[in-house]
Amino acid sequence: NAGVTQTPKFQVLKTGQSMTLQCAQDMNHNSMYWYRQDPGMGLRLIYYSASEGTTDKGEVPNGYNVSRLNKREFSLRLESAAPSQTSVYFCASPSSRSSTDTQYFGPGTRLTVL
Amino acid sequence: QKEVEQNSGPLSVPEGAIASLNCTYSDRGSQSFFWYRQYSGKSPELIMSIYSNGDKEDGRFTAQLNKASQYVSLLIRDSQPSDSATYLCAVNTSGGSYIPTFGRGTSLIVHP
């Protein structure tokens, strides 16, 4: 039982390049989330998926797209990377869709855009 | 806009002291409150959750919730250097989405 996994762990891109961050969970949770974390900014929600087949924008969705491939997998795509997207990206999955649910986080992807 | 505020710190305490971390929130409909610990270069991990007014104790950690004043705090007794980390406050608000709002975190340094 690996929990939430993310690939890659590190990535360096040039401005304008594209890439997809992968996330998978083996806890049979319905919801999955993508956050970015910047120094002094805390965790900001990019996109989330409340269930398989649905996705919704979070606080900072511009420049990103997502795909909920199946119940296990939720990917985040940068179509044309910009230096402002340099950040640490965390995928998370709450234990249940209720007011008491807690977030289980993946190990994160450190992305640098030059 | 739903906001969760924390003092960024750093909060520096000597080993063995009590560390007190505070968090305020803006949405009066908030129902669930969480404290996450994040070591440098690692992902956040849940250490405490609290849902009703009062204190909740778990080992050296005590979470305190006061909904009337809209604040939640975390006390760490007998602080250890291994407690040095950033502590994130998160609040699940009302309205059906249950998407947590995170504070920016407080950096805690416990020095020997």
XYZ file of C-alpha atoms in Angstrom:
226
model
C 0.000 0.000 0.000
C 1.983 2.954 -1.323
C -0.623 5.652 -0.591
C -0.151 8.558 -3.001
C 2.711 8.395 -5.497
C 3.992 11.071 -7.852
C 6.373 11.114 -10.784
C 8.788 12.603 -11.491
C 10.401 13.785 -8.243
C 12.425 16.491 -9.962
C 12.149 18.187 -13.350
C 13.852 21.076 -15.099
C 12.125 22.619 -18.090
C 12.853 25.445 -20.451
C 10.262 28.152 -20.984
C 7.665 26.959 -23.458
C 8.223 23.256 -22.960
C 5.380 21.009 -21.901
C 5.197 18.198 -19.416
C 2.776 16.059 -17.470
C 3.004 15.339 -13.762
C 1.602 11.977 -12.795
C -0.208 11.052 -9.590
C -1.709 7.777 -8.473
C -3.382 6.598 -5.274
C -4.110 3.073 -4.159
C -6.461 3.928 -1.288
C -9.656 3.720 -3.381
C -10.450 7.371 -2.644
C -12.900 9.256 -4.817
C -11.271 12.686 -4.643
C -7.847 13.830 -5.771
C -6.237 17.261 -5.680
C -3.282 19.122 -7.140
C -1.563 21.839 -5.076
C 1.439 24.025 -5.642
C 3.593 25.305 -2.823
C 5.761 28.369 -3.120
C 7.939 29.897 -0.393
C 5.803 31.964 1.951
C 2.616 31.151 0.056
C 1.443 27.952 1.649
C -0.456 25.361 -0.342
C -2.640 26.643 -3.161
C -5.164 24.455 -4.918
C -4.724 24.217 -8.695
C -7.393 21.704 -9.708
C -9.342 18.980 -8.019
C -11.418 15.981 -8.976
C -14.261 15.042 -6.680
C -14.840 11.751 -8.482
C -13.803 9.841 -11.562
C -14.815 11.780 -14.647
C -15.104 15.191 -12.979
C -12.590 18.000 -12.584
C -12.901 21.535 -11.242
C -10.715 24.605 -11.016
C -9.146 25.617 -7.771
C -7.566 28.872 -6.698
C -4.756 29.035 -9.310
C -5.731 27.031 -12.444
C -4.284 29.269 -15.166
C -1.593 27.578 -17.247
C -2.582 24.064 -16.201
C -4.828 21.275 -17.394
C -5.780 18.068 -15.662
C -7.069 14.620 -16.531
C -8.721 12.160 -14.202
C -7.767 9.070 -16.133
C -9.498 6.645 -13.798
C -10.189 6.380 -10.088
C -6.511 5.859 -9.298
C -4.812 8.433 -11.504
C -4.950 12.224 -11.778
C -2.451 14.000 -14.016
C -1.468 17.651 -14.238
C -0.233 19.078 -17.530
C 1.712 22.227 -18.242
C 1.228 23.001 -21.933
C 3.739 25.843 -22.164
C 5.809 26.159 -19.024
C 6.661 29.606 -17.638
C 9.189 30.608 -14.945
C 6.236 31.547 -12.708
C 5.355 27.853 -12.603
C 8.575 27.022 -10.800
C 7.253 25.427 -7.644
C 6.792 22.246 -5.676
C 3.703 20.357 -6.779
C 1.824 18.062 -4.439
C -0.890 15.614 -5.288
C -3.257 14.777 -2.457
C -6.215 12.554 -1.815
C -8.667 12.985 1.062
C -9.816 9.993 3.004
C -13.482 10.653 2.298
C -15.656 13.329 0.891
C -16.943 14.676 4.186
C -16.225 17.522 6.537
C -13.891 15.372 8.598
C -11.696 14.112 5.800
C -7.947 14.610 5.897
C -5.513 14.946 3.068
C -2.924 12.304 2.242
C -0.105 13.868 0.276
C 2.276 12.470 -2.279
C 6.032 13.124 -1.978
C 5.930 16.094 -4.343
C 7.510 17.110 -7.642
C 10.085 19.898 -7.644
C 9.772 21.746 -10.931
C 12.141 24.421 -12.164
C 11.345 26.383 -15.308
C 14.275 28.263 -16.775
C -12.871 34.868 0.415
C -12.121 32.213 2.984
C -8.839 32.923 4.719
C -6.633 31.096 7.148
C -3.953 33.190 8.815
C -0.789 32.094 10.545
C 2.270 33.932 11.756
C 5.083 32.842 9.456
C 7.669 32.930 12.246
C 10.169 31.563 12.776
C 9.122 30.681 16.281
C 12.208 29.718 18.233
C 11.917 27.819 21.518
C 14.449 25.987 23.678
C 14.357 22.227 23.969
C 11.893 21.126 26.639
C 9.735 24.257 26.397
C 6.136 24.545 25.228
C 5.699 25.758 21.666
C 2.435 27.546 20.920
C 1.275 27.901 17.331
C -1.789 29.919 16.411
C -4.176 30.099 13.491
C -7.211 32.264 12.768
C -9.842 31.718 10.107
C -12.462 33.880 8.491
C -15.331 31.517 7.641
C -17.677 31.121 10.616
C -19.156 28.037 8.954
C -15.894 26.136 9.234
C -16.371 22.682 10.669
C -13.060 20.815 10.693
C -9.601 21.955 11.657
C -6.277 20.277 11.052
C -2.636 20.724 11.873
C -0.061 19.355 9.439
C 3.669 19.142 10.019
C 6.016 19.597 7.089
C 9.720 18.927 7.313
C 11.958 20.742 4.868
C 11.805 19.088 1.463
C 9.024 16.718 2.499
C 5.269 16.584 2.078
C 2.796 17.627 4.795
C 1.643 14.989 7.239
C -1.386 15.211 9.511
C -0.624 15.415 13.224
C -3.884 16.648 14.772
C -7.504 17.203 13.862
C -10.209 18.860 15.940
C -13.903 19.379 15.269
C -15.487 20.792 18.436
C -14.674 23.568 20.864
C -12.167 22.824 23.565
C -8.941 20.892 23.818
C -7.847 17.664 22.208
C -4.695 15.978 23.425
C -2.535 13.416 21.663
C 0.757 12.678 23.345
C 2.817 15.861 23.486
C 0.396 17.667 21.175
C -2.740 19.574 22.190
C -5.066 21.245 19.728
C -7.347 23.970 21.013
C -10.397 25.264 19.174
C -12.462 28.362 19.910
C -15.130 28.811 17.252
C -16.543 31.987 18.819
C -13.165 33.688 18.438
C -12.368 31.814 15.223
C -8.995 30.536 16.217
C -7.311 27.202 16.558
C -3.984 26.590 18.223
C -1.457 23.813 18.598
C 0.616 23.345 21.731
C 3.691 21.146 21.666
C 4.909 20.210 25.146
C 8.474 19.187 25.908
C 9.585 20.431 22.487
C 12.356 18.446 20.835
C 14.772 19.447 18.052
C 12.962 16.855 15.898
C 9.843 19.036 16.157
C 11.603 21.700 14.081
C 9.430 21.995 10.990
C 6.761 24.136 9.373
C 3.283 23.669 10.824
C 0.350 24.195 8.492
C -3.141 24.977 9.715
C -5.961 23.772 7.459
C -9.659 24.451 7.703
C -12.491 22.574 5.976
C -15.289 24.997 5.434
C -18.988 24.538 5.014
C -20.820 24.630 1.704
C -20.544 21.097 0.451
C -17.171 21.081 -1.242
C -15.110 20.245 1.870
C -12.015 21.544 0.152
C -9.508 22.590 2.790
C -8.000 26.041 2.930
C -4.418 26.058 4.159
C -2.583 28.750 6.036
C 0.905 29.737 4.925
C 2.490 27.868 7.806
C 4.561 28.730 10.857
C 8.211 27.747 10.987
C 9.199 26.272 14.355
C 12.807 25.974 15.464
C 13.594 24.039 18.623
C 17.181 24.677 19.709
C 19.123 22.439 22.094
